[in-house]
Coordinates of C-alpha atoms in Angstrom, one line a residue:
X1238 CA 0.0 0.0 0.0
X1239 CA 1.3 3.1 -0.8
X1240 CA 2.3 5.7 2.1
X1241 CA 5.0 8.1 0.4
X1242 CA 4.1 10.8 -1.4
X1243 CA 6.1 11.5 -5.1
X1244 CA 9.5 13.4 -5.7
X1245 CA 11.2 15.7 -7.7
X1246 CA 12.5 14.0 -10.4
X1247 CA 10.7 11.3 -10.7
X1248 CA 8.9 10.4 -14.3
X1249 CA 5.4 9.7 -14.2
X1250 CA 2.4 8.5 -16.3
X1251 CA 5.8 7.7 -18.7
X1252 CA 6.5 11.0 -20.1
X1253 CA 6.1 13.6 -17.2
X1254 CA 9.0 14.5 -14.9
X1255 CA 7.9 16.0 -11.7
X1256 CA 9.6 19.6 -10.8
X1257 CA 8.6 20.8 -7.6
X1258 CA 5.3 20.4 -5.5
X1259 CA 2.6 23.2 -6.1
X1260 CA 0.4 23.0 -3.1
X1261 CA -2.0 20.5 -1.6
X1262 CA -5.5 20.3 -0.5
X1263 CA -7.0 18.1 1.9
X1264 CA -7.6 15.6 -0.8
X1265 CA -4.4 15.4 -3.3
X1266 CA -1.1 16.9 -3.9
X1267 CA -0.6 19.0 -7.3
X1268 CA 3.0 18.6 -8.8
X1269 CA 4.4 20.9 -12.1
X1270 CA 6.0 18.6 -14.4
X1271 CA 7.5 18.8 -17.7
X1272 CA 6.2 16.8 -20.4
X1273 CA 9.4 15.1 -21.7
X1274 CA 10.5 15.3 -25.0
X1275 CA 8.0 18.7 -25.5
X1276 CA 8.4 22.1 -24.1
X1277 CA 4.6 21.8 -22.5
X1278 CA 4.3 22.0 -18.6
X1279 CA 1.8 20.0 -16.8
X1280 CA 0.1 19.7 -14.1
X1281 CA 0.5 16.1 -12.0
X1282 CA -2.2 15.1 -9.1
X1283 CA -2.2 12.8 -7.2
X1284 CA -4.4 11.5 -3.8
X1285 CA -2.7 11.7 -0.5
X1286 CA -1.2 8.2 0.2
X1287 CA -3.2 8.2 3.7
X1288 CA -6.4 8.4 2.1
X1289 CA -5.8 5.2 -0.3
X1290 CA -4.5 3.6 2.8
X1291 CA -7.3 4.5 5.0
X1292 CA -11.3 2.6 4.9
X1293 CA -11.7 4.1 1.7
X1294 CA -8.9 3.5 -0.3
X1295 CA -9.8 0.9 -2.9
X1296 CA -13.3 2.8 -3.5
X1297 CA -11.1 6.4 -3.8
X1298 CA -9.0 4.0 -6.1
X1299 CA -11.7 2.4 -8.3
X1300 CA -13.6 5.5 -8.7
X1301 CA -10.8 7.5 -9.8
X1302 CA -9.9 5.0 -12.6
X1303 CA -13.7 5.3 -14.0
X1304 CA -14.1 8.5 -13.8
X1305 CA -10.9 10.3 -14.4
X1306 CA -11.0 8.4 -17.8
X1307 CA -14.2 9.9 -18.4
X1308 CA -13.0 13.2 -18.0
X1309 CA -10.0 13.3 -20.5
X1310 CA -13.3 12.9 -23.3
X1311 CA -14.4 16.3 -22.5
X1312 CA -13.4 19.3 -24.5
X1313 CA -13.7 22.5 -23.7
X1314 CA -11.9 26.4 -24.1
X1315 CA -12.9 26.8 -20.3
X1316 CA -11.8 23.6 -18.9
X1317 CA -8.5 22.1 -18.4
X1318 CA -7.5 20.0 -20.5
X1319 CA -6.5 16.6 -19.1
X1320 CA -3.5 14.3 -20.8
X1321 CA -3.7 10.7 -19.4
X1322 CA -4.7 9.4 -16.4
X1323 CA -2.9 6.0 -14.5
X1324 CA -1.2 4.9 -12.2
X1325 CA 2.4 5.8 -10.7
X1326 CA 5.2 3.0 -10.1
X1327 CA 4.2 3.1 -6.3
X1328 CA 0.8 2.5 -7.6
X1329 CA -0.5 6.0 -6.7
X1330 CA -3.6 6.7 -9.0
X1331 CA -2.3 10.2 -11.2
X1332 CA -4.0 12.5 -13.5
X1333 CA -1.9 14.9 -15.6
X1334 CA -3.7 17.9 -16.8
X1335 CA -2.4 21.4 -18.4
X1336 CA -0.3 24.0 -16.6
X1337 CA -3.0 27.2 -16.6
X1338 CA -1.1 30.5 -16.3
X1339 CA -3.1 32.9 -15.0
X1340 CA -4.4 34.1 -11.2
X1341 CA -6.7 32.3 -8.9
X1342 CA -10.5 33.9 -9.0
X1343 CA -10.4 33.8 -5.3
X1344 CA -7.1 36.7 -5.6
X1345 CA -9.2 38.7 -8.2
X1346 CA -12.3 39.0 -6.3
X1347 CA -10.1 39.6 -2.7
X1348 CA -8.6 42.4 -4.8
X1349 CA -11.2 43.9 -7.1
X1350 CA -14.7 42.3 -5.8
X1351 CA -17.6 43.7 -7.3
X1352 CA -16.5 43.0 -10.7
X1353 CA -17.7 45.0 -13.6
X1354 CA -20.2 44.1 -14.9
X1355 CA -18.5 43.0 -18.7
X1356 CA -16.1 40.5 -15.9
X1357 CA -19.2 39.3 -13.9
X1358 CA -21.1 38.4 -17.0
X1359 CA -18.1 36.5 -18.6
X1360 CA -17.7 34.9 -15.6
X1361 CA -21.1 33.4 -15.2
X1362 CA -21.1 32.8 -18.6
X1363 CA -18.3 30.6 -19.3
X1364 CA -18.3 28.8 -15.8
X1365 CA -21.8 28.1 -17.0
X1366 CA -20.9 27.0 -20.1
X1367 CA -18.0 24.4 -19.0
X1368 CA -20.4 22.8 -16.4
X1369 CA -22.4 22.1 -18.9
X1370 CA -20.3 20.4 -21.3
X1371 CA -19.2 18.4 -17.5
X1372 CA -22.7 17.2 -17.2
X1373 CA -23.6 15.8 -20.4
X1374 CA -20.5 13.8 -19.6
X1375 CA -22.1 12.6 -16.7
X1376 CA -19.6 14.7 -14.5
X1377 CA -20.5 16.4 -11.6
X1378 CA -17.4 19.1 -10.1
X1379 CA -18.5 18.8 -7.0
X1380 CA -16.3 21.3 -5.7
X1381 CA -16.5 24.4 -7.8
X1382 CA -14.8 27.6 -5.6
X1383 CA -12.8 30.3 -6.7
X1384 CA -10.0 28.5 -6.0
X1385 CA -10.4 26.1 -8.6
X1386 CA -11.2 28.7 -11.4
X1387 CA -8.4 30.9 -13.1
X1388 CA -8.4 34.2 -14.7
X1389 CA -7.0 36.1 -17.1
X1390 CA -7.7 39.6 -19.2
X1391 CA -8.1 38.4 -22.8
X1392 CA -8.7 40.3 -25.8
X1393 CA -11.7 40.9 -26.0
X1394 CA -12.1 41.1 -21.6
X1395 CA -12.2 38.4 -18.9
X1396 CA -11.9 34.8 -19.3
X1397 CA -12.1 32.0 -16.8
X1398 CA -10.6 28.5 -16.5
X1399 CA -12.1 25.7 -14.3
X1400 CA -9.8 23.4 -13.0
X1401 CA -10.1 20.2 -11.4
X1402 CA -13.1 18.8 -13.0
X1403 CA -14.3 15.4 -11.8
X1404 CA -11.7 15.0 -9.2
X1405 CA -12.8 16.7 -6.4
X1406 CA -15.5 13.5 -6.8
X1407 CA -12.7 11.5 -7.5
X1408 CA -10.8 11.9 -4.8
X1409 CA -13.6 12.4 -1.8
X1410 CA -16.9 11.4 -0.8
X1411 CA -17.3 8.1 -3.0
X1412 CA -19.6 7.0 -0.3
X1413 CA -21.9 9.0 1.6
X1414 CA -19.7 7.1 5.1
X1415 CA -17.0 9.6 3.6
X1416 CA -19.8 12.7 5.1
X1417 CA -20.0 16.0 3.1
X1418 CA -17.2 17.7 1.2
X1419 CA -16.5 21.0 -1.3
X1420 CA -15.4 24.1 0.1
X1421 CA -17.4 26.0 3.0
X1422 CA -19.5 28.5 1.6
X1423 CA -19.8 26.8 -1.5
X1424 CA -20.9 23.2 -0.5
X1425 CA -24.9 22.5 -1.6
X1426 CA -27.1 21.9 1.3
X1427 CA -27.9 18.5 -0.2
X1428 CA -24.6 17.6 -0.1
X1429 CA -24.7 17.2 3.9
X1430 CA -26.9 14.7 3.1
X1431 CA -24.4 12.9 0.7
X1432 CA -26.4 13.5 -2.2
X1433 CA -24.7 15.4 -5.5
X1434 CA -26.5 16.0 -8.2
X1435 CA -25.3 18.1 -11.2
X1436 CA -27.6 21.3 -9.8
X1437 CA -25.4 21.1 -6.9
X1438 CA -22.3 22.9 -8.8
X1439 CA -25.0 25.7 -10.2
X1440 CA -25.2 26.2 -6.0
X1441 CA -21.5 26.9 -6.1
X1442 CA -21.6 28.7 -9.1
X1443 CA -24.3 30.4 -7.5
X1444 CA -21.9 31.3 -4.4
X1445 CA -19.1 32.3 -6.6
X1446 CA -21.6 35.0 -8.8
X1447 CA -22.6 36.3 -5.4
X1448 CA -19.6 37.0 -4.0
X1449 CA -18.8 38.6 -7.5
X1450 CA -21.8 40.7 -7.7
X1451 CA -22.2 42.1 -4.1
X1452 CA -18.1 42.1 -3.4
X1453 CA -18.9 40.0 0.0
X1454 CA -18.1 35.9 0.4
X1455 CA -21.0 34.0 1.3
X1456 CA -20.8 33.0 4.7
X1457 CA -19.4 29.5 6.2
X1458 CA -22.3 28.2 6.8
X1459 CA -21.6 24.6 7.2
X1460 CA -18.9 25.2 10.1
X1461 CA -21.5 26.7 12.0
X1462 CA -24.7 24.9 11.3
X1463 CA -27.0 27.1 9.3
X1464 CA -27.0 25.0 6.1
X1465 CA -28.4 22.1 7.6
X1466 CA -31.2 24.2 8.6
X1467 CA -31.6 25.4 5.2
X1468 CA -32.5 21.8 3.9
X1469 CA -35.5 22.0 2.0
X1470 CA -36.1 25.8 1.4
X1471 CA -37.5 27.1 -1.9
X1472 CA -36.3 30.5 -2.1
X1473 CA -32.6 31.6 -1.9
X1474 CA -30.9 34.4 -0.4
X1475 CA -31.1 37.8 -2.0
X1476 CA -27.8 39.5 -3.3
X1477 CA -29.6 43.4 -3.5
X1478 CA -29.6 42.5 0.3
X1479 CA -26.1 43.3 0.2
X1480 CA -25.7 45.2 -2.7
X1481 CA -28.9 47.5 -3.6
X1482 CA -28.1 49.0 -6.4
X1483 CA -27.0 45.7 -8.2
X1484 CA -28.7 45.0 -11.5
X1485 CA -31.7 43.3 -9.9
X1486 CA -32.2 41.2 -12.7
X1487 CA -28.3 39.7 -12.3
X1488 CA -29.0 39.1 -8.8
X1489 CA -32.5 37.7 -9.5
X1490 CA -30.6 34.9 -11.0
X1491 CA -28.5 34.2 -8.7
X1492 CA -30.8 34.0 -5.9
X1493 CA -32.3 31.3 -8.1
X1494 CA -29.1 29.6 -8.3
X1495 CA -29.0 29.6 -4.4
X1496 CA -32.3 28.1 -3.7
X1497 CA -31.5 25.2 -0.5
X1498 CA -33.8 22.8 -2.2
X1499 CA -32.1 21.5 -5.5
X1500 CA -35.2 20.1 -6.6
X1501 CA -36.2 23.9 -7.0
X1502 CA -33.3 25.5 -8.3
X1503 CA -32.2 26.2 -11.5
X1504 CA -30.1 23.8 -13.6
X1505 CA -27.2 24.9 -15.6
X1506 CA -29.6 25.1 -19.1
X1507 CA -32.0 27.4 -17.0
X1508 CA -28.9 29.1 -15.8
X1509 CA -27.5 30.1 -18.9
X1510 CA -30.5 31.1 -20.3
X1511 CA -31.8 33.3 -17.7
X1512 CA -27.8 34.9 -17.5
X1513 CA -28.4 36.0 -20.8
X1514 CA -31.5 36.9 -20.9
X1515 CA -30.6 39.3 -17.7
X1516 CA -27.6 40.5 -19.4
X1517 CA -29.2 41.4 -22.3
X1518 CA -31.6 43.5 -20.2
X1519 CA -28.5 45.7 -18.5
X1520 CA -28.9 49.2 -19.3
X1521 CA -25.2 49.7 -20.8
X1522 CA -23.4 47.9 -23.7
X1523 CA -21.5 45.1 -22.8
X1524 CA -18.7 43.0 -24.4
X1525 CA -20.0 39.6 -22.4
X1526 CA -16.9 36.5 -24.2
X1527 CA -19.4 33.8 -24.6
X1528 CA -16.8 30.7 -24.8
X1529 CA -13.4 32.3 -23.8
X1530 CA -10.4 30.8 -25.8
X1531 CA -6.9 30.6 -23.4
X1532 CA -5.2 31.1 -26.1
X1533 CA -6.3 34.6 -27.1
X1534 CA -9.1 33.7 -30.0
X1535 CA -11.9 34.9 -27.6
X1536 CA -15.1 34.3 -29.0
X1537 CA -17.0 36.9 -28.1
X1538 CA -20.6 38.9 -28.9
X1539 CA -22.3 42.4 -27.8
X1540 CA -25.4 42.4 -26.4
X1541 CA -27.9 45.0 -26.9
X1542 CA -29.4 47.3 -24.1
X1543 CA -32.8 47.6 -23.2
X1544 CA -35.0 50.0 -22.0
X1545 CA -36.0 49.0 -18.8
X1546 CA -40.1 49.0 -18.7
X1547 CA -42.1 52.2 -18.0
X1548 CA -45.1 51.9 -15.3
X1549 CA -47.5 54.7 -15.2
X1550 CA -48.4 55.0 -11.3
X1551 CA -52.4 56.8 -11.7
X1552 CA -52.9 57.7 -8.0
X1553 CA -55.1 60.5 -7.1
X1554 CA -53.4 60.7 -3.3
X1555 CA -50.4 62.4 -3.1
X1556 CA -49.0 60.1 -0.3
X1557 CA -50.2 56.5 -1.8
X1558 CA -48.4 57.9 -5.1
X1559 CA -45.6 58.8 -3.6
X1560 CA -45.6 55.5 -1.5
X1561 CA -46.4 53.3 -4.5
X1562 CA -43.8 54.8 -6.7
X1563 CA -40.8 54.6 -4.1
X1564 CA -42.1 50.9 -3.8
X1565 CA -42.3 49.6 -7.4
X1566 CA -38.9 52.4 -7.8
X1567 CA -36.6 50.5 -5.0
X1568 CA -35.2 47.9 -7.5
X1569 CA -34.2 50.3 -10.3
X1570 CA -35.3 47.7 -12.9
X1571 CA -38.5 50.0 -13.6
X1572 CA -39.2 53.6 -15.2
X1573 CA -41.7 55.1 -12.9
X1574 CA -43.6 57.8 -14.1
X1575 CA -46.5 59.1 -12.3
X1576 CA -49.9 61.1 -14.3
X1577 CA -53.0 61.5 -14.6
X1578 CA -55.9 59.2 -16.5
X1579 CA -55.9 62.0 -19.2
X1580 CA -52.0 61.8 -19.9
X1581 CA -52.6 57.9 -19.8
X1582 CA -55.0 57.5 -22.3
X1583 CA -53.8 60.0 -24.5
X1584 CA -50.2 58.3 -24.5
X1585 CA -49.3 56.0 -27.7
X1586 CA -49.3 52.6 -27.8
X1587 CA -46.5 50.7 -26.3
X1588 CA -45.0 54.2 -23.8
X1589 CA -46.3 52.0 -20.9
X1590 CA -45.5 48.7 -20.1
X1591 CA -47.7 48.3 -17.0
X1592 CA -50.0 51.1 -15.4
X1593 CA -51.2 51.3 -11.5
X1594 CA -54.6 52.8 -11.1
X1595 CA -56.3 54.2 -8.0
X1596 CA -59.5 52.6 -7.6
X1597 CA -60.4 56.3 -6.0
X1598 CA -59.0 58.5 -8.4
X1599 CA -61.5 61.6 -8.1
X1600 CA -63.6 62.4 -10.3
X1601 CA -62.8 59.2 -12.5
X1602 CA -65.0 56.2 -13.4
X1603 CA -62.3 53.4 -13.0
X1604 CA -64.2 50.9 -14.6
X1605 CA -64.4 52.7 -17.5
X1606 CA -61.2 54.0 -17.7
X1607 CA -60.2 50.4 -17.6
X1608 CA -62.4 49.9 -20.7
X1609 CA -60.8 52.4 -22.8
X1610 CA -57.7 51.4 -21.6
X1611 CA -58.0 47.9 -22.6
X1612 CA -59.6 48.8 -25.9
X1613 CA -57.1 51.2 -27.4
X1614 CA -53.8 49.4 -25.2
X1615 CA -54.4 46.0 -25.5
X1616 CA -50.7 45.3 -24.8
X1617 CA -50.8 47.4 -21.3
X1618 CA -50.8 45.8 -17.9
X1619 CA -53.5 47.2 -15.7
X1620 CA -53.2 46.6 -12.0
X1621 CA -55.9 48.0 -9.7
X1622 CA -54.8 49.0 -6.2
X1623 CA -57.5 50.3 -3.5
X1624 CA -59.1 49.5 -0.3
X1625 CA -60.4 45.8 1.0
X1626 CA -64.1 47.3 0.3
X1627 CA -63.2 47.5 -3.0
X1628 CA -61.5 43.6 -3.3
X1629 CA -65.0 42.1 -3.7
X1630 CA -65.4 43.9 -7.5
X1631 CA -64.7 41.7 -10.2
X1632 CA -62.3 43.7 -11.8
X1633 CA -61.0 41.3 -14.6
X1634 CA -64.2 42.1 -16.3
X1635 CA -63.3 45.2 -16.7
X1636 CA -59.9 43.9 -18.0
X1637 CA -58.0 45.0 -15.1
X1638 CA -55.0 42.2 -14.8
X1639 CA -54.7 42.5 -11.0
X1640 CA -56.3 44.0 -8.1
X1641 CA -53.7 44.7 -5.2
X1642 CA -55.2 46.0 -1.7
X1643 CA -53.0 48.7 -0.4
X1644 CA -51.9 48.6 2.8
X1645 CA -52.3 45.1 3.5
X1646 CA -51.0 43.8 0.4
X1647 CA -48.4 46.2 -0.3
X1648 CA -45.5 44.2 -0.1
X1649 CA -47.6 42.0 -3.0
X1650 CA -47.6 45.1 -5.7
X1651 CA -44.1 44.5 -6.8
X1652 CA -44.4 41.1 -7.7
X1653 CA -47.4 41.6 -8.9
X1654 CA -46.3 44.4 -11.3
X1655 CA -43.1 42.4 -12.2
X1656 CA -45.3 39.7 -13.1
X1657 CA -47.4 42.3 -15.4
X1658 CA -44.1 43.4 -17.3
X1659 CA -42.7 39.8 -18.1
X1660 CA -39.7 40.5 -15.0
X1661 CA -39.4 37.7 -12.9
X1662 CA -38.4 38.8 -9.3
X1663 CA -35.5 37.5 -6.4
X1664 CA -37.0 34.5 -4.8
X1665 CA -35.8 35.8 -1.6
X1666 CA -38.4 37.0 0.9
X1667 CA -39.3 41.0 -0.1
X1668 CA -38.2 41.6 3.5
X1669 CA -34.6 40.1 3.0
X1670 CA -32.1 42.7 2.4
X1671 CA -34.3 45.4 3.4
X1672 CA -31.1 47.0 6.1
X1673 CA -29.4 49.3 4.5
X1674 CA -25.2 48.3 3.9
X1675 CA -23.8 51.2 4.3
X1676 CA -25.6 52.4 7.3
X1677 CA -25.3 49.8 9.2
X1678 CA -21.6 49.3 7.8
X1679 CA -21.4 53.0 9.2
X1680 CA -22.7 52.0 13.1
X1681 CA -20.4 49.0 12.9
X1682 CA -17.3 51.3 12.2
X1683 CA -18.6 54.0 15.0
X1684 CA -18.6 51.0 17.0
X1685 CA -22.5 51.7 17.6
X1686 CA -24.2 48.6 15.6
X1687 CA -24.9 46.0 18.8
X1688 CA -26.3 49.1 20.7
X1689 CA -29.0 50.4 17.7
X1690 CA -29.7 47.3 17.0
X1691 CA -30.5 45.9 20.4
X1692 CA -32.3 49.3 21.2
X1693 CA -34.6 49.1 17.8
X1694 CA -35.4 45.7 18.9
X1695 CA -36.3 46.6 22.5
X1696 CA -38.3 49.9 21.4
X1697 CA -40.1 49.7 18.2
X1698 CA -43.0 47.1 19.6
X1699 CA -43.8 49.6 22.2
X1700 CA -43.4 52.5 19.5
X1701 CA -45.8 50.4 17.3
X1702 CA -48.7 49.6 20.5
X1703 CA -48.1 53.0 21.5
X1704 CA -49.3 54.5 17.8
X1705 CA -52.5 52.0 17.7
X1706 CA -53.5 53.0 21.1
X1707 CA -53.3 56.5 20.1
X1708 CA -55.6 56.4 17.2
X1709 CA -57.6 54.3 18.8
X1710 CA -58.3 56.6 22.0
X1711 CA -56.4 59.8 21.1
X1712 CA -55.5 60.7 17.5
X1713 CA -54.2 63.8 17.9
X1714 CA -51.2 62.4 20.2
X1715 CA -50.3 59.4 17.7
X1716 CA -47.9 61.6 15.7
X1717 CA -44.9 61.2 18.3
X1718 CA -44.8 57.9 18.2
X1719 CA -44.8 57.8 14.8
X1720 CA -42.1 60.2 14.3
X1721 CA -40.0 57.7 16.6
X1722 CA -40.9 54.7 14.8
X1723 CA -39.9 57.1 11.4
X1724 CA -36.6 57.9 13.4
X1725 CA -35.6 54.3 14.5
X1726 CA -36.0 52.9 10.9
X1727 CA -34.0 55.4 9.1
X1728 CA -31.0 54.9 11.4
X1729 CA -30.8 51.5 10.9
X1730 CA -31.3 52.3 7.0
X1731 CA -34.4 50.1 7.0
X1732 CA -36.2 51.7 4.2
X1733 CA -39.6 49.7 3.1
X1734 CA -40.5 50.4 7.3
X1735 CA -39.3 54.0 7.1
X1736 CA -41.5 54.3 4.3
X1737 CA -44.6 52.8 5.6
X1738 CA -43.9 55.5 9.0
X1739 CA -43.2 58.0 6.3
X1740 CA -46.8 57.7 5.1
X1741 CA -48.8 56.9 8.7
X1742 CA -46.6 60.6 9.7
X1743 CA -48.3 62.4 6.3
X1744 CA -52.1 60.7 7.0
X1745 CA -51.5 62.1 10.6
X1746 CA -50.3 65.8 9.5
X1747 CA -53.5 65.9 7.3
X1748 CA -55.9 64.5 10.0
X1749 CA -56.6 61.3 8.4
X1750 CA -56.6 59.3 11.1
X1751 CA -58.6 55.9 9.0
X1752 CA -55.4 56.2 6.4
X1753 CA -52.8 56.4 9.3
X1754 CA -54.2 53.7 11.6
X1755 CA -54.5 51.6 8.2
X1756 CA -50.8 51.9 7.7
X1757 CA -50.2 51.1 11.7
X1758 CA -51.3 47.4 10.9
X1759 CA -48.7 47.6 7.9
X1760 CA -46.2 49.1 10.3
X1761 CA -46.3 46.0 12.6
X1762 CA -46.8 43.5 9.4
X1763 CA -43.2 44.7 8.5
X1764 CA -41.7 44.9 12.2
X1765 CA -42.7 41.4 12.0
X1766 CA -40.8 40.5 8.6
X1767 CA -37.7 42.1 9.4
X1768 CA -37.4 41.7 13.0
X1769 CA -35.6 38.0 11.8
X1770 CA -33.0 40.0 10.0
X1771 CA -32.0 42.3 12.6
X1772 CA -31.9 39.6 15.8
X1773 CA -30.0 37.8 14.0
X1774 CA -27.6 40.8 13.2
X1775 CA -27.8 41.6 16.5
X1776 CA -26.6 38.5 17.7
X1777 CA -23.8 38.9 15.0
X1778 CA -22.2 41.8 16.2
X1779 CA -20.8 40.9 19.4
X1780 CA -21.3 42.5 22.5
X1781 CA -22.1 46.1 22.9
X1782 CA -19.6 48.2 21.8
X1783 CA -18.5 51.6 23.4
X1784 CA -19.7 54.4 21.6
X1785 CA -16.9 56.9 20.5
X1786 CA -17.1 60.5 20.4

């Protein structure tokens, strides 16, 4: 049984001398060797010695033989390119693959992390594009991390490199007694479980986008016990939670990409598909490589920008149209343009994508309005908003495509709207992400984070009982606590709850106390959504800190 590992010097696989070691992982050894008789450097690998001598050894053994063959008949400009496979004289199973000059992803996004947007969409693009040329060999990575992808600035912008292919599966985890393996952060939940299917690496592509998009790593959460907990869950994690003003279409996919449950989340077809498509929809020119060449032919194509939708928000209240544009605005995927029924249906064909109309607009027959609408714009959305008295009209027979009741159901209007316009929308939870960064980036650096945090959690419920007690009993005195809830949630950059405040505060200045204790149940709705989010922040940030002056 083997239990040395190789030397400089020594010929392998026949025709490749070994120079010097070039790191190792938990799982093999990587060697740079020179292909004798050629100038061509190579890559050797080879398991650790202890692993073919441990429980597992003649399944790591057998596997790697299988599979490792399999691999050398995949071709592609953005994977390695593997030589020959075999054994060494000490009967170590090797695999030698080409030398790939270049600079770890995991360096470039340390450095430079958020990419541009031309580098983020080659990225996804070609990663997607060698995983799929794995799979329909029946190859699963298993281990996809920026540390097994390399970059380099070709011609025509970035292109990647994925290393490795197959033998991360090789080389650990033939049996599911071997537990879970891939690189924290990166690892598929279902992986825990032993199972790897080939939407596990679109998970790790998913994490290695992320980090891309919003310039942060996803956390580890294997090592502390979070992805076990996520076994099962249909919606992933939103990226404009980190990053707000990321293309939300970009980190719509990617959120897809992350969903826990892989029976839910996108495989690498759906992947590339939706990349595209979302590329295609950024508002700038970009050169995106669409099968990056190492050797400096990059293929390559320009996509074409569009315009992003225009929604026409027809609300007769000042503060429910300011409200409802700043809601359907927050994503930045949508032209909001507020009017009135006149400049609606006197617009041309095709200047609206979607239009929000009042149910209340004064002095306006809604139902007809959505007649004519529906009649001269057969191509325009029309989504209906207004109170729950107004939810029992059958408004489809008017040709109204939604109705949306406003409070209660405001956290519904984007989706439904995105819906309406053909854009799909983050599977996260609305709530997620709904902190601002760099505020509470800002508290954390003032050393004040622990101490808002723990005092937004202790105060806003009596804030919140406070305000409904007051309407309910004494109106006039409901303003200050609003004003306080208004004041917590902009200092913790919590915008969609400062918003909702925003609007109880204007119903209040004007006396209109129904309209303000409506938006008091909202208020609370939202405490509730969040309040996950900022515990667990909370709990995050250490101890109290000492505030500095």
């Amino acid at each position: 049984m083997p239990t040395a590992a190789l030397q400089a010097g020594q010929v392998v696989l026949d025709s490749f001398r070994l120079e010097r070691q070039l790191g190792a992982g938990t799982y093999a050894i990587a060697y740079l060797a020179q292909q004798l008789g050629t100038d061509r450097r190579a890559v050797v690998k080879v398991p650790h010695p202890h692993l073919l001598a441990g429980p597992h050894g003649r399944e790591i053994r057998r596997r790697f033989g299988v599979e490792a063959r399999a691999a050398t008949r995949v071709s592609h400009p953005n994977l390695v390119t593997v030589y020959t496979v075999g054994e060494t004289e000490q009967g170590i199973p090797a695999i030698a693959m080409e030398f790939v000059d270049g600079e770890p992803l995991s360096t470039r996004l340390n450095a430079k992390a958020p990419l541009p947007i031309d580098q983020l969409g080659a990225l996804g693009e070609q990663l997607g594009e060698a995983l799929l040329a794995l799979h329909q060999a029946g190859i699963v990575h298993r281990d996809l991390a920026p540390g097994n992808v390399m970059v380099r600035n070709g011609t025509s912008g970035l292109v990647a490199k994925l290393l490795d292919f197959g033998v991360a599966k090789l080389l650990d985890a033939p049996t599911r007694t071997l537990g879970p393996m891939g690189t924290p952060g990166y690892l598929a939940p279902e992986q825990l479980q032993g199972q790897v299917t080939p939407r596990s690496d679109v998970y790790s592509l998913g994490a290695i986008l992320w980090w891309a998009l919003t310039g942060r790593e996803r956390p580890d959460d294997y090592a502390d016990g979070s992805l076990r907990a996520q076994l099962g869950a249909s919606q992933g994690p939103d990226p404009l939670s980190l990053r707000p003003n990321a293309p939300p279409r970009l980190a719509a996919v990617i959120s897809r990409m992350l969903v826990p449950a892989h029976e839910h989340r996108l495989d690498v077809d759906a992947f590339l598909g939706e990349w595209r498509a979302a590329l295609a929809a950024t508002a700038a020119p970009q050169l995106v490589p669409r099968s990056g060449s190492w050797s400096g032919s990059d293929e390559h194509r320009r996509t074409t920008p569009l315009r992003s939708p225009t929604v026409a928000v027809v609300v007769g209240n000042s503060i429910l149209r300011t409200l409802t544009a700043s809601y359907l605005d927050s994503r930045g995927d949508l032209d909001i343009v507020t009017c009135d029924a006149r400049e609606l249906t006197r617009a041309n064909p095709g200047t609206y994508a979607a239009a929000v109309l009042d149910a209340d607009l004064p002095g306006v027959d809604i139902r007809e309005l959505l007649q004519v609408l529906s009649e001269c714009h057969e191509e325009l959305a029309l989504v209906v908003i207004g109170s729950a008295e107004q939810a029992d009209t059958y408004w489809a027979a008017y040709g109204a495509t939604a109705f949306v009741k406003l409070p209660e159901e405001l956290e519904q209007l984007r989706g439904v709207v995105y819906g309406a316009v053909g854009r799909g929308l983050t599977t996260g939870a609305l709530s997620s992400g709904r902190l601002s960064v760099p505020v509470v980036e800002g508290l954390r650096a003032r050393g004040q984070l622990h101490a808002s945090l723990n005092g937004f959690i202790g105060d806003m419920p009596q804030w919140i009982g406070d305000l409904q007690v007051a309407l309910a009993t004494e109106p006039e005195r409901a303003s200050a606590p609003c004003r306080q809830l208004l004041a917590s949630a902009e200092s913790l950059g919590l915008r969609d709850l400062a918003r909702l405040a925003r609007a109880a505060c204007a119903f209040l200045s004007r006396n209109d106390f129904e309209g303000a204790a409506a938006f008091a149940v909202a208020l609370e709705r939202e405490y509730h959504e969040v309040f996950p989010e900022v515990f667990e922040l909370m709990m995050n940030s250490g101890p109290v800190e000492t505030t500095t002056t």
